[in-house]
XYZ file of C-alpha atoms in Angstrom:
753
model
C 49.304 12.940 1.388
C 46.044 13.149 -0.521
C 43.614 15.503 1.286
C 40.950 12.822 1.624
C 37.857 13.645 3.712
C 37.241 11.464 6.730
C 34.106 9.375 6.610
C 34.593 7.655 9.939
C 31.062 6.476 10.602
C 27.882 5.976 8.634
C 25.447 8.852 8.350
C 21.854 7.855 8.539
C 18.935 9.660 6.985
C 15.798 9.862 9.075
C 12.345 9.801 7.527
C 10.079 12.292 9.313
C 6.318 12.209 9.416
C 4.463 15.538 9.494
C 1.805 16.019 12.152
C -0.616 18.890 12.677
C -0.972 19.656 16.403
C -3.404 21.997 18.146
C -2.417 23.493 21.507
C -5.224 24.491 23.861
C -4.171 26.202 27.135
C -5.277 24.628 30.390
C -7.295 27.712 31.266
C -9.294 27.325 28.080
C -9.904 23.667 28.810
C -11.230 24.552 32.259
C -13.451 27.186 30.722
C -14.691 24.688 28.152
C -15.448 22.181 30.927
C -17.332 24.835 32.864
C -19.439 25.622 29.854
C -20.199 21.947 29.351
C -21.389 21.493 32.943
C -23.350 24.688 33.015
C -27.042 24.635 32.330
C -26.632 27.271 29.638
C -24.332 25.069 27.495
C -26.481 22.795 25.356
C -24.879 19.441 24.338
C -25.925 19.918 20.737
C -23.949 23.165 20.519
C -20.850 21.473 21.864
C -21.163 18.629 19.348
C -21.506 21.182 16.554
C -18.366 22.910 17.749
C -16.534 19.590 17.983
C -17.612 18.623 14.457
C -16.427 21.972 13.128
C -13.099 21.495 14.907
C -12.721 17.951 13.467
C -13.443 19.088 9.917
C -10.873 21.854 10.254
C -8.344 19.316 11.503
C -9.139 16.969 8.590
C -8.752 19.688 5.950
C -5.542 20.923 7.528
C -4.127 17.391 7.611
C -4.975 16.822 3.933
C -3.406 20.139 2.996
C -0.183 19.173 4.745
C -0.164 15.469 3.785
C 3.422 14.244 3.400
C 4.588 12.981 0.009
C 4.638 9.219 -0.644
C 7.442 7.452 1.176
C 8.429 5.278 -1.822
C 11.253 5.722 -4.284
C 11.618 5.565 -8.073
C 14.058 3.964 -10.498
C 14.592 4.864 -14.149
C 16.525 2.811 -16.672
C 17.254 2.618 -20.382
C 16.192 0.015 -22.929
C 17.900 0.432 -26.282
C 15.263 1.641 -28.759
C 12.290 0.147 -26.898
C 10.232 3.358 -26.725
C 10.362 3.520 -30.524
C 8.728 0.087 -30.933
C 5.318 1.199 -32.210
C 4.470 -2.346 -33.329
C 1.132 -3.486 -34.668
C 0.055 -6.747 -36.262
C -0.870 -6.689 -39.944
C -2.129 -9.301 -42.362
C -2.108 -9.962 -46.105
C -4.132 -12.521 -48.066
C -2.068 -15.386 -49.461
C -4.213 -15.844 -52.573
C -4.169 -12.285 -53.966
C -1.274 -10.123 -55.186
C -0.002 -8.154 -52.166
C -0.751 -4.438 -52.179
C -1.314 -1.590 -49.768
C -5.047 -1.843 -50.342
C -5.323 -5.388 -49.057
C -2.887 -5.127 -46.145
C -4.923 -4.866 -42.958
C -3.815 -3.569 -39.576
C -5.592 -5.780 -37.059
C -4.367 -4.537 -33.665
C -5.341 -1.340 -31.900
C -2.715 1.178 -33.074
C -1.961 2.242 -29.501
C -0.150 -0.572 -27.678
C 3.023 -2.452 -28.585
C 1.559 -5.576 -30.239
C 3.559 -8.493 -31.650
C 4.020 -12.268 -31.997
C 0.524 -13.144 -33.137
C -1.337 -16.394 -33.752
C -4.541 -17.066 -35.700
C -6.485 -19.597 -33.573
C -9.358 -21.801 -34.553
C -12.128 -20.274 -32.406
C -13.171 -22.861 -29.815
C -16.267 -22.591 -27.595
C -13.946 -21.817 -24.662
C -12.399 -18.929 -26.550
C -15.719 -17.515 -27.762
C -17.133 -17.751 -24.241
C -14.675 -15.036 -23.185
C -16.404 -12.453 -25.376
C -18.388 -10.312 -22.963
C -20.684 -8.904 -25.648
C -22.351 -11.995 -27.127
C -24.346 -9.869 -29.578
C -21.152 -9.451 -31.579
C -21.034 -13.164 -32.374
C -22.793 -13.228 -35.720
C -23.320 -16.247 -37.940
C -21.118 -15.739 -41.009
C -22.810 -15.009 -44.308
C -22.239 -12.770 -47.313
C -23.127 -9.656 -45.342
C -21.437 -10.738 -42.137
C -18.064 -12.322 -42.896
C -16.540 -14.246 -39.987
C -14.277 -12.217 -37.724
C -10.527 -12.470 -37.692
C -9.567 -14.162 -34.439
C -6.172 -13.170 -33.141
C -4.055 -14.116 -30.123
C -0.996 -11.936 -29.548
C 1.469 -10.475 -27.061
C 0.810 -6.889 -26.050
C 2.745 -4.469 -23.879
C 0.364 -1.924 -22.416
C -0.183 -0.328 -19.043
C 3.384 -1.049 -18.077
C 3.237 -4.836 -18.345
C 3.238 -7.760 -20.770
C 0.011 -9.652 -21.425
C -1.676 -11.915 -23.955
C -4.865 -10.669 -25.598
C -7.580 -12.202 -27.721
C -9.098 -9.922 -30.358
C -12.147 -10.681 -32.457
C -11.920 -8.264 -35.385
C -14.914 -7.650 -37.635
C -13.816 -6.320 -41.014
C -15.962 -4.372 -43.450
C -16.004 -5.508 -47.067
C -13.956 -3.055 -49.193
C -16.069 -0.609 -51.095
C -13.265 0.868 -53.137
C -10.272 -1.341 -53.812
C -8.212 1.690 -54.802
C -8.685 3.304 -51.411
C -5.868 2.847 -48.873
C -8.485 2.662 -46.125
C -10.732 0.278 -48.013
C -10.468 -2.367 -45.287
C -12.034 -0.895 -42.192
C -12.595 -2.277 -38.714
C -15.876 -1.004 -37.293
C -15.881 -3.454 -34.366
C -13.076 -4.852 -32.247
C -13.423 -6.955 -29.109
C -10.344 -7.219 -26.886
C -10.069 -9.748 -24.080
C -7.034 -10.206 -21.792
C -6.483 -13.931 -21.435
C -4.382 -14.152 -18.299
C -5.868 -11.508 -15.958
C -2.803 -11.332 -13.755
C -1.963 -15.052 -13.920
C 1.766 -15.466 -13.471
C 2.186 -12.009 -11.962
C 4.525 -9.488 -13.520
C 6.477 -11.401 -16.145
C 7.346 -11.517 -19.804
C 4.815 -13.354 -21.958
C 5.721 -14.730 -25.384
C 4.727 -16.926 -28.352
C 1.083 -17.682 -27.422
C -1.007 -20.436 -29.002
C -4.622 -21.417 -28.309
C -5.386 -25.108 -28.699
C -8.886 -26.200 -27.738
C -9.531 -25.104 -24.168
C -5.940 -24.121 -23.407
C -3.606 -21.176 -23.924
C 0.023 -22.299 -24.271
C 2.704 -19.621 -23.865
C 6.052 -18.610 -22.359
C 6.247 -16.805 -19.028
C 9.165 -15.714 -16.820
C 7.441 -15.538 -13.440
C 9.274 -18.414 -11.697
C 12.812 -17.968 -10.406
C 14.968 -21.072 -10.971
C 17.309 -19.877 -8.224
C 20.544 -20.187 -10.207
C 22.603 -17.291 -11.639
C 22.588 -16.969 -15.442
C 19.681 -19.370 -15.768
C 16.740 -18.332 -17.896
C 13.365 -17.946 -16.198
C 11.544 -18.680 -19.502
C 9.234 -21.682 -19.234
C 6.157 -22.932 -21.079
C 2.789 -22.960 -19.328
C -0.736 -24.053 -20.251
C -3.684 -22.084 -18.845
C -7.250 -23.363 -19.114
C -9.246 -20.531 -20.680
C -12.458 -20.960 -18.700
C -11.058 -21.677 -15.228
C -7.630 -20.035 -15.314
C -6.013 -23.210 -13.989
C -2.340 -23.093 -15.005
C 0.174 -25.919 -15.284
C 3.905 -25.632 -15.918
C 4.941 -27.841 -18.839
C 8.683 -27.142 -18.706
C 10.658 -29.170 -16.135
C 12.042 -27.089 -13.285
C 15.649 -26.108 -13.878
C 15.092 -26.089 -17.674
C 14.268 -23.142 -19.955
C 12.065 -23.440 -23.048
C 11.468 -20.922 -25.845
C 9.155 -20.487 -28.865
C 6.485 -23.130 -28.177
C 4.290 -24.519 -30.978
C 1.312 -26.837 -30.480
C 0.546 -29.607 -32.995
C -2.770 -29.408 -34.938
C -4.395 -32.026 -32.682
C -3.155 -30.284 -29.546
C -1.473 -33.470 -28.340
C 2.146 -32.350 -28.672
C 4.062 -29.153 -28.019
C 7.460 -28.443 -29.585
C 9.959 -25.980 -28.120
C 13.465 -24.670 -28.629
C 15.505 -25.496 -25.547
C 19.019 -25.862 -24.188
C 17.797 -28.748 -22.086
C 19.936 -29.545 -19.089
C 23.089 -28.005 -20.577
C 21.708 -24.487 -20.053
C 22.449 -21.148 -21.665
C 26.118 -20.412 -22.359
C 25.833 -16.653 -22.927
C 24.931 -16.618 -26.630
C 23.377 -13.392 -27.899
C 22.893 -14.127 -31.599
C 21.640 -17.346 -33.186
C 21.071 -19.791 -30.331
C 22.392 -23.345 -30.264
C 19.135 -24.679 -28.868
C 17.690 -28.096 -29.733
C 14.105 -29.029 -30.563
C 12.160 -30.998 -27.940
C 8.592 -32.268 -27.994
C 6.336 -33.282 -25.085
C 2.674 -33.889 -24.258
C 0.709 -30.655 -24.048
C -1.539 -31.985 -21.304
C 1.175 -32.258 -18.655
C 4.655 -31.850 -20.192
C 5.557 -35.534 -19.887
C 7.110 -37.808 -22.536
C 9.667 -35.109 -23.261
C 12.174 -36.087 -25.960
C 14.794 -34.328 -28.064
C 13.989 -34.699 -31.765
C 16.465 -32.299 -33.439
C 19.936 -31.149 -32.502
C 20.472 -27.451 -33.166
C 17.258 -25.743 -34.120
C 14.853 -22.997 -33.130
C 11.336 -21.616 -33.702
C 9.546 -24.939 -34.428
C 6.153 -25.112 -36.158
C 3.933 -28.105 -36.976
C 2.200 -29.018 -40.235
C 0.790 -32.287 -38.941
C 1.459 -34.639 -36.058
C 4.705 -35.904 -37.578
C 6.117 -32.910 -39.480
C 7.959 -29.930 -37.999
C 9.644 -26.933 -39.637
C 12.375 -25.007 -37.833
C 15.380 -22.756 -38.527
C 19.087 -23.131 -37.937
C 22.394 -21.939 -39.370
C 23.948 -24.330 -41.869
C 27.382 -25.560 -40.845
C 28.243 -25.995 -44.538
C 27.568 -22.548 -45.970
C 26.696 -20.427 -42.880
C 23.269 -19.296 -44.142
C 20.345 -19.446 -41.717
C 17.773 -21.676 -43.402
C 14.503 -23.465 -42.751
C 14.586 -27.239 -42.272
C 11.951 -29.956 -42.050
C 11.916 -32.693 -39.424
C 9.841 -35.807 -40.099
C 9.038 -37.901 -37.056
C 8.676 -41.685 -37.420
C 5.115 -42.983 -37.691
C 6.014 -46.048 -35.657
C 8.587 -46.902 -33.029
C 10.431 -44.671 -30.582
C 11.063 -40.996 -31.404
C 14.647 -39.771 -31.051
C 17.181 -37.675 -32.920
C 18.325 -40.904 -34.615
C 14.851 -41.779 -35.913
C 13.878 -38.260 -37.059
C 14.666 -37.352 -40.683
C 15.921 -33.769 -41.173
C 15.942 -32.095 -44.597
C 16.942 -28.621 -45.658
C 14.042 -26.673 -47.202
C 15.172 -23.158 -48.158
C 18.269 -22.630 -50.313
C 21.488 -20.839 -49.403
C 22.054 -17.339 -50.742
C 19.766 -15.655 -48.199
C 18.800 -15.957 -44.564
C 15.362 -17.552 -44.020
C 14.050 -17.977 -40.484
C 11.077 -17.968 -38.063
C 9.023 -20.329 -40.284
C 5.217 -20.390 -40.097
C 2.924 -23.243 -41.084
C -0.781 -24.051 -41.146
C -2.434 -27.403 -40.368
C -2.213 -29.841 -43.247
C -0.768 -27.264 -45.643
C 2.029 -28.975 -47.551
C 1.987 -26.454 -50.403
C 3.741 -23.472 -48.798
C 5.181 -22.024 -45.603
C 5.841 -18.412 -44.607
C 9.280 -17.190 -43.538
C 11.109 -13.999 -42.660
C 14.075 -13.342 -44.955
C 17.179 -11.196 -45.129
C 18.527 -11.004 -48.648
C 22.018 -9.741 -49.557
C 20.530 -6.984 -51.726
C 18.181 -5.676 -49.020
C 18.678 -3.932 -45.692
C 15.242 -4.973 -44.492
C 13.632 -8.085 -43.085
C 10.625 -9.182 -45.152
C 7.931 -11.841 -45.102
C 7.837 -14.251 -48.040
C 6.030 -17.455 -48.864
C 8.077 -20.466 -49.897
C 6.409 -22.793 -52.387
C 7.206 -26.315 -51.196
C 6.268 -27.834 -54.558
C 8.180 -25.492 -56.873
C 10.949 -24.717 -54.355
C 10.690 -20.976 -54.953
C 9.960 -17.842 -52.957
C 6.891 -15.642 -53.384
C 7.444 -12.081 -52.210
C 4.843 -10.414 -50.005
C 5.754 -7.450 -47.827
C 8.557 -6.139 -50.044
C 5.873 -5.282 -52.592
C 3.891 -3.342 -49.983
C 6.428 -1.613 -47.705
C 9.912 -2.210 -49.140
C 11.729 -0.059 -46.554
C 10.139 -1.458 -43.417
C 11.129 -4.455 -41.309
C 8.510 -7.212 -40.936
C 8.841 -9.840 -38.222
C 7.640 -13.297 -37.163
C 5.008 -14.503 -39.657
C 2.056 -16.750 -38.807
C -0.600 -18.326 -41.052
C -4.355 -18.681 -40.499
C -5.776 -22.215 -40.062
C -7.346 -22.076 -43.539
C -4.040 -20.837 -45.060
C -5.868 -17.787 -46.485
C -3.912 -15.150 -44.546
C -0.423 -14.517 -43.284
C 0.123 -12.247 -40.293
C 3.238 -10.431 -39.014
C 4.157 -7.340 -37.034
C 5.845 -4.154 -38.143
C 5.935 -0.439 -37.319
C 2.459 0.994 -37.670
C 3.816 4.149 -39.331
C 2.511 7.679 -39.156
C -0.883 8.145 -37.562
C -3.189 11.040 -36.810
C -4.597 9.161 -33.826
C -4.155 11.395 -30.796
C -4.114 8.323 -28.557
C -0.767 7.283 -30.012
C 1.982 9.182 -28.199
C 5.727 9.232 -27.741
C 6.981 8.915 -24.191
C 9.861 10.412 -22.255
C 9.186 8.070 -19.324
C 7.191 4.868 -19.697
C 5.810 3.585 -16.427
C 6.662 -0.093 -16.009
C 4.707 -2.006 -13.394
C 6.959 -2.751 -10.462
C 6.896 -5.956 -8.398
C 7.950 -3.883 -5.374
C 5.024 -1.799 -4.042
C 7.082 1.150 -2.780
C 9.235 1.505 -5.938
C 7.868 3.090 -9.104
C 9.692 2.029 -12.244
C 10.258 3.920 -15.506
C 11.877 3.325 -18.872
C 13.441 6.499 -20.316
C 13.754 7.508 -23.944
C 17.545 7.792 -23.758
C 20.565 6.218 -22.078
C 22.618 6.770 -18.928
C 19.987 8.854 -17.101
C 20.654 10.659 -13.838
C 18.598 12.969 -11.643
C 19.414 16.456 -10.462
C 19.717 16.573 -6.641
C 16.226 18.072 -6.355
C 14.803 15.352 -8.580
C 13.231 17.905 -10.919
C 15.517 17.398 -13.932
C 17.066 14.466 -15.778
C 20.320 14.359 -17.721
C 20.758 11.635 -20.336
C 22.671 10.860 -23.538
C 21.312 10.061 -26.978
C 24.405 8.919 -28.943
C 25.571 11.483 -29.797
C 24.739 14.367 -27.522
C 23.928 15.016 -23.876
C 20.537 16.466 -22.946
C 18.806 17.908 -19.910
C 15.015 17.804 -19.559
C 12.493 18.598 -16.867
C 10.938 15.548 -15.284
C 7.571 16.392 -16.864
C 9.130 16.292 -20.348
C 9.346 20.046 -20.839
C 12.353 22.275 -21.579
C 14.500 19.652 -23.304
C 17.900 21.144 -24.137
C 21.036 19.740 -25.727
C 24.056 20.835 -23.704
C 26.768 18.814 -25.465
C 26.797 17.655 -29.098
C 29.703 15.218 -29.036
C 29.706 11.502 -28.282
C 29.184 11.059 -24.541
C 28.173 8.336 -22.122
C 27.397 8.209 -18.421
C 25.932 11.240 -16.626
C 25.987 12.375 -13.004
C 25.095 15.610 -11.167
C 27.079 17.359 -8.461
C 24.883 17.190 -5.319
C 26.395 20.395 -3.861
C 26.918 22.577 -6.965
C 23.627 23.369 -8.675
C 23.449 22.654 -12.401
C 26.827 20.906 -12.755
C 26.687 17.688 -14.789
C 29.634 15.356 -15.424
C 30.015 12.964 -18.333
C 32.534 10.894 -20.308
C 33.299 12.501 -23.676
C 34.492 10.053 -26.309
C 33.692 6.694 -27.907
C 32.095 3.810 -25.982
C 33.480 0.272 -25.556
C 37.004 1.475 -26.354
C 40.501 0.343 -25.371
C 42.531 1.710 -22.470
C 44.444 4.152 -24.692
C 41.407 5.594 -26.498
C 40.877 9.313 -25.986
C 37.996 9.653 -23.541
C 37.896 12.385 -20.904
C 35.764 13.492 -17.969
C 34.143 16.877 -18.526
C 31.856 19.027 -16.397
C 29.056 21.108 -17.897
C 27.194 23.969 -16.230
C 23.720 23.358 -17.640
C 22.491 26.557 -15.934
C 25.063 28.731 -17.690
C 23.420 32.125 -18.249
C 24.838 32.283 -21.754
C 23.043 29.083 -22.658
C 25.922 27.952 -24.841
C 26.133 24.427 -26.204
C 29.462 22.642 -25.716
C 30.595 25.027 -22.988
C 32.395 22.575 -20.723
C 35.436 22.118 -18.507
C 37.845 19.263 -19.120
C 38.837 17.614 -15.831
C 41.202 14.866 -17.033
C 44.235 15.587 -19.152
C 45.792 12.401 -20.486
C 42.802 11.219 -22.575
C 43.387 7.543 -21.771
C 39.821 6.281 -21.408
C 38.717 8.315 -18.419
C 35.038 7.513 -17.935
C 32.066 6.792 -15.649
C 32.371 9.690 -13.176
C 30.495 9.653 -9.841
C 30.505 12.524 -7.352
C 30.916 12.304 -3.563
C 27.877 13.421 -1.510
C 29.646 16.600 -0.389
C 30.317 17.508 -4.029
C 34.103 17.763 -3.597
C 35.421 14.618 -5.249
C 34.856 12.552 -8.398
C 35.619 8.839 -8.643
C 36.142 7.567 -12.196
C 37.826 4.807 -14.141
C 40.941 5.403 -16.215
C 43.167 3.331 -18.476
C 46.257 5.477 -17.856
C 48.199 2.575 -16.304
C 47.399 0.213 -19.157
C 44.488 -1.221 -17.190
C 41.110 0.294 -16.317
C 41.258 1.075 -12.594
C 39.521 3.559 -10.307
C 40.857 7.012 -9.422
C 39.574 9.949 -7.366
C 40.114 13.584 -8.326
C 38.986 17.060 -7.284
C 35.434 17.762 -8.525
C 36.124 21.425 -9.339
C 39.661 21.486 -10.721
C 39.966 17.885 -11.834
C 43.391 16.254 -11.871
C 45.031 19.627 -11.199
C 43.338 19.797 -7.810
C 44.526 16.359 -6.727
C 44.524 12.778 -7.991
C 44.371 9.580 -5.941
C 44.510 5.997 -7.205
C 41.821 3.880 -5.551
C 42.310 0.416 -7.142
C 45.253 -1.196 -8.881
C 45.589 -4.406 -10.849
C 45.666 -6.037 -14.309
C 41.884 -6.007 -14.668
C 39.000 -3.604 -15.332
C 37.282 -1.710 -12.505
C 34.555 0.530 -13.877
C 31.004 1.963 -13.592
C 31.382 3.349 -10.064
C 28.780 5.029 -7.845
C 29.118 6.786 -4.493
C 26.851 5.998 -1.532
C 24.765 8.894 -0.105
C 26.593 8.750 3.248
C 30.000 8.778 1.545
C 31.117 5.528 3.143
C 31.133 3.268 0.083
C 31.898 3.230 -3.615
C 30.201 0.488 -5.635
C 31.738 -0.623 -8.932
C 31.805 -3.421 -11.504
C 34.955 -5.448 -12.033
C 36.293 -8.439 -13.950
C 39.174 -8.825 -11.448
C 38.326 -12.476 -10.755
C 38.692 -13.378 -14.449
C 40.382 -10.458 -16.229
C 39.510 -10.015 -19.892
C 36.747 -12.606 -19.812
C 33.900 -10.098 -20.061
C 32.540 -11.430 -16.764
C 31.802 -8.655 -14.265
C 30.748 -8.798 -10.616
C 29.802 -5.957 -8.255
C 32.159 -4.869 -5.475
C 32.180 -2.336 -2.648
C 35.160 -0.374 -1.347
C 35.680 2.511 1.084
C 36.922 5.752 -0.513
C 40.222 5.337 1.352
C 40.842 1.985 -0.369
C 39.918 -0.304 2.527
C 37.054 -2.735 3.062
C 36.945 -4.279 -0.422
C 34.251 -6.950 -0.688
C 32.140 -8.610 -3.358
C 28.458 -7.697 -3.388
C 27.005 -9.682 -6.318
C 28.297 -12.900 -7.850
C 26.996 -12.920 -11.426
C 27.680 -16.572 -12.190
C 30.198 -18.213 -14.473
C 30.971 -15.819 -17.298
C 28.135 -13.517 -16.253
C 27.716 -9.781 -16.036
C 26.540 -7.488 -13.266
C 27.017 -3.823 -14.191
C 26.009 -0.199 -13.592
C 25.446 -0.175 -9.794
C 23.557 2.809 -8.331
C 22.773 3.448 -4.650
C 19.278 3.977 -3.271
C 18.605 7.367 -1.635
C 18.890 5.824 1.851
C 22.101 4.014 0.900
C 20.785 0.618 2.011
C 20.337 -0.951 -1.439
C 21.805 -0.919 -4.921
C 20.069 -1.171 -8.283
C 22.027 -2.725 -11.146
C 21.663 -4.532 -14.463
C 22.576 -8.175 -14.913
C 22.238 -11.309 -17.018
C 21.408 -13.176 -13.821
C 18.074 -14.222 -15.404
C 19.680 -15.429 -18.614
C 17.951 -14.988 -21.956
C 14.158 -14.916 -22.344
C 13.508 -15.372 -26.083
C 15.251 -16.189 -29.335
C 17.141 -12.972 -30.250
C 16.370 -13.459 -33.956
C 12.687 -12.811 -33.196
C 13.432 -9.289 -31.910
C 15.064 -6.071 -33.129
C 18.748 -5.619 -32.431
C 20.042 -5.562 -28.875
C 23.754 -5.732 -28.133
C 23.071 -7.899 -25.098
C 19.477 -9.181 -25.293
C 19.382 -10.377 -21.709
C 19.919 -7.465 -19.281
C 17.317 -7.054 -16.543
C 17.120 -4.603 -13.630
C 17.710 -5.975 -10.114
C 18.060 -4.571 -6.610
C 20.046 -5.986 -3.703
C 20.744 -4.965 -0.101
C 24.259 -3.852 0.837
C 24.840 -7.107 2.695
C 24.054 -9.090 -0.486
C 20.606 -10.197 0.657
C 17.120 -9.629 -0.741
C 17.955 -9.871 -4.448
C 14.895 -8.781 -6.455
C 14.203 -8.842 -10.179
C 12.334 -5.712 -11.298
C 12.002 -6.073 -15.092
C 10.881 -8.935 -17.327
C 11.382 -8.738 -21.097
C 13.580 -10.009 -23.916
C 15.335 -6.652 -24.404
C 18.485 -5.112 -22.982
C 17.664 -3.065 -19.874
C 20.558 -1.102 -18.448
C 22.081 2.035 -16.893
C 19.583 2.369 -14.008
C 19.424 5.383 -11.685
C 17.613 5.759 -8.374
C 15.633 8.995 -8.070
C 15.992 11.188 -4.966
C 12.216 11.738 -4.937
C 9.127 9.644 -5.602
C 7.563 9.790 -9.073
C 3.928 8.827 -9.493
C 3.592 5.686 -11.633
C 2.234 7.405 -14.747
C 3.627 7.768 -18.258
C 5.309 11.072 -19.073
C 4.798 12.172 -22.673
C 7.051 14.306 -24.770
C 4.975 17.490 -25.151
C 6.314 18.338 -28.607
C 7.116 14.962 -30.121
C 4.644 12.908 -32.103
C 4.521 9.123 -32.276
C 7.303 7.449 -34.190
C 8.621 3.974 -34.823
C 12.128 2.883 -35.648
C 14.546 0.145 -34.693
C 17.664 -1.592 -35.922
C 17.806 -5.034 -37.468
C 19.939 -7.598 -35.640
C 23.466 -6.517 -36.551
C 24.672 -10.083 -36.929
C 22.062 -10.699 -39.634
C 23.793 -8.018 -41.712
C 26.829 -10.290 -42.003
C 26.131 -12.266 -45.144
C 28.199 -15.371 -45.964
C 30.417 -15.226 -49.036
C 28.276 -15.417 -52.150
C 29.024 -17.783 -54.968
C 28.050 -21.076 -53.392
C 25.220 -22.854 -55.141
C 25.479 -20.938 -58.394
C 23.262 -23.605 -59.980
C 19.487 -23.459 -59.328
C 18.511 -24.744 -55.924
C 17.726 -28.442 -55.827
C 16.880 -29.795 -52.362
C 17.721 -33.344 -53.458
C 21.225 -32.358 -54.554
C 24.032 -33.375 -52.136
C 24.824 -30.389 -49.936
C 28.574 -30.866 -50.213
C 28.503 -29.887 -53.911
C 29.663 -26.286 -54.492
C 30.975 -24.109 -57.258
C 33.972 -21.844 -56.831
C 33.312 -18.308 -55.573
């Protein structure tokens, strides 16, 4: 019989308030009363004494003020804290060089997805300092007007910058283009609450953009929708029909029409690479007259009221290319009446096209060429059918994303890493405070994966692929305690300094060698890789979680040929006792133990084994009481559950909110849809905490409250790095179209590889 501890009834934690009490004996009170009634006791003296007593009470209360009653959650976002993005621009009429590339955003925030607007009176009216509006002349060139997405202060927003650029004095100087004056104006001022903002455009009096602030109420349904906000009044109208998700909006030059990439009523099917969206257009004023104009396309952009450019993957040669859609000048608009032509040739990926009003000479595109590991911005000459390189000639080993062209076609903008800087304002963070929609929960993104807190809440363990690290919560005393590949971390709540992890490769089969190890991070010898192996068979033993009394570890193992849950002794491992908790031809994984010991939460695909669809379940440690907690939707994922300190809620990551942007417009994320949610143990009160187009995962609930402020690495400077979308590295077989590209040539004609 397995020596299993008895958890017969729930254990509740009580929250105590601290009070400062003063005891005055009755005899003293009588004496005080006698003094008050006596002729010798002046009222003013008593009031002075009372005031002194009150001040003493106030100071004593402040000195013993209890800590905040809220809680904190930390989570990981693959690579996000290395996204030091700024928006840059190059002239289209001059040879590209480092001397004429201009950084036009602030060098501090994460800035991306820009748009050069035509400055309308409504837009200029937002400038608080009207003295900066100068009539353009030879000495005062007109400012660069920029609309863009910015992540700063823990939230996503859309800003308007008016940038006044000095004329270069020395063309050979890297800093020849200087920005003496910059005016920044937030355009939404809290409109839409905490949500992801994307792909902004200003047309006349309106800002058109994507926001994720409205819940459609269906699992695995994107919250992304297009809205129009009047700049002067803030009045906002939803343009996307309810129950539908729209991405990548573009407004026509007249402002009459808006084009979007959308799944329409069919909805998102779980794609994480190139999306099978269609192109729809509708009236910008109210979203009506919505019609599908192109099947299979994304990232639309207008040249005029009847011409759209977009990208899609060719079904004939598998290259992602730019296409042109010409709408009929008369009669009804439909996919049958719209003429679609391929624009860019096979042999390279070309995507996220940019246009300017009336410009039928060239477009701008991002490219991935077979002979380059980097994404670059190029112009494509529509007359000569040839590419003109831009950013490769300036920063050949840097990724450049999402081009956009000024209304006069004189400049092309894009975002990239801002590179090394001596600006002390630019920092690298251990914990980035993310604004939380729940007032009593502070939210943080960590620079690592699989974080967990020490029982006292003063230290954090995390992994960095490879290696396991421990760091103080303030960012100090970072130490590597294991150098091998590891994932998942957890602390023993009863044995100080003991951390458990899974040592071995991630996303591996049942028979892959992965074992649970324990590490004493307070080992006096301070040795790296001094650990104790707790499992012996090496058959994918992973995701340990420790019981609240510190005696037992629940983990998943593939020893039976399927990944099920087991419980073993926390000190001796399998040698001290092993108990099988779940059994079946499915995967049970990512477990976590409730603070009162009554429940174990875990993710499982038991309802559709092998499908990749995971729901959250609860089970008692003795194997009874199994029940589903979260239904993730058809084919969906709900993973990495973690109990709140009071045991009443669980935080987890899920694709419940679908996808929020076209993945090709972002750096690589394995699953570009994970968001952080919380839910009560009875399945009620589901809340979305994060809004972005990245992969948020591996959340942990802190045992103590953390003030909502960024925590900087004390010894690490700013840096920027990210991976290109892995699926863009897969180039189709070369050899097709050996002859020079001719867009009029039938696309079925090919030469042998």
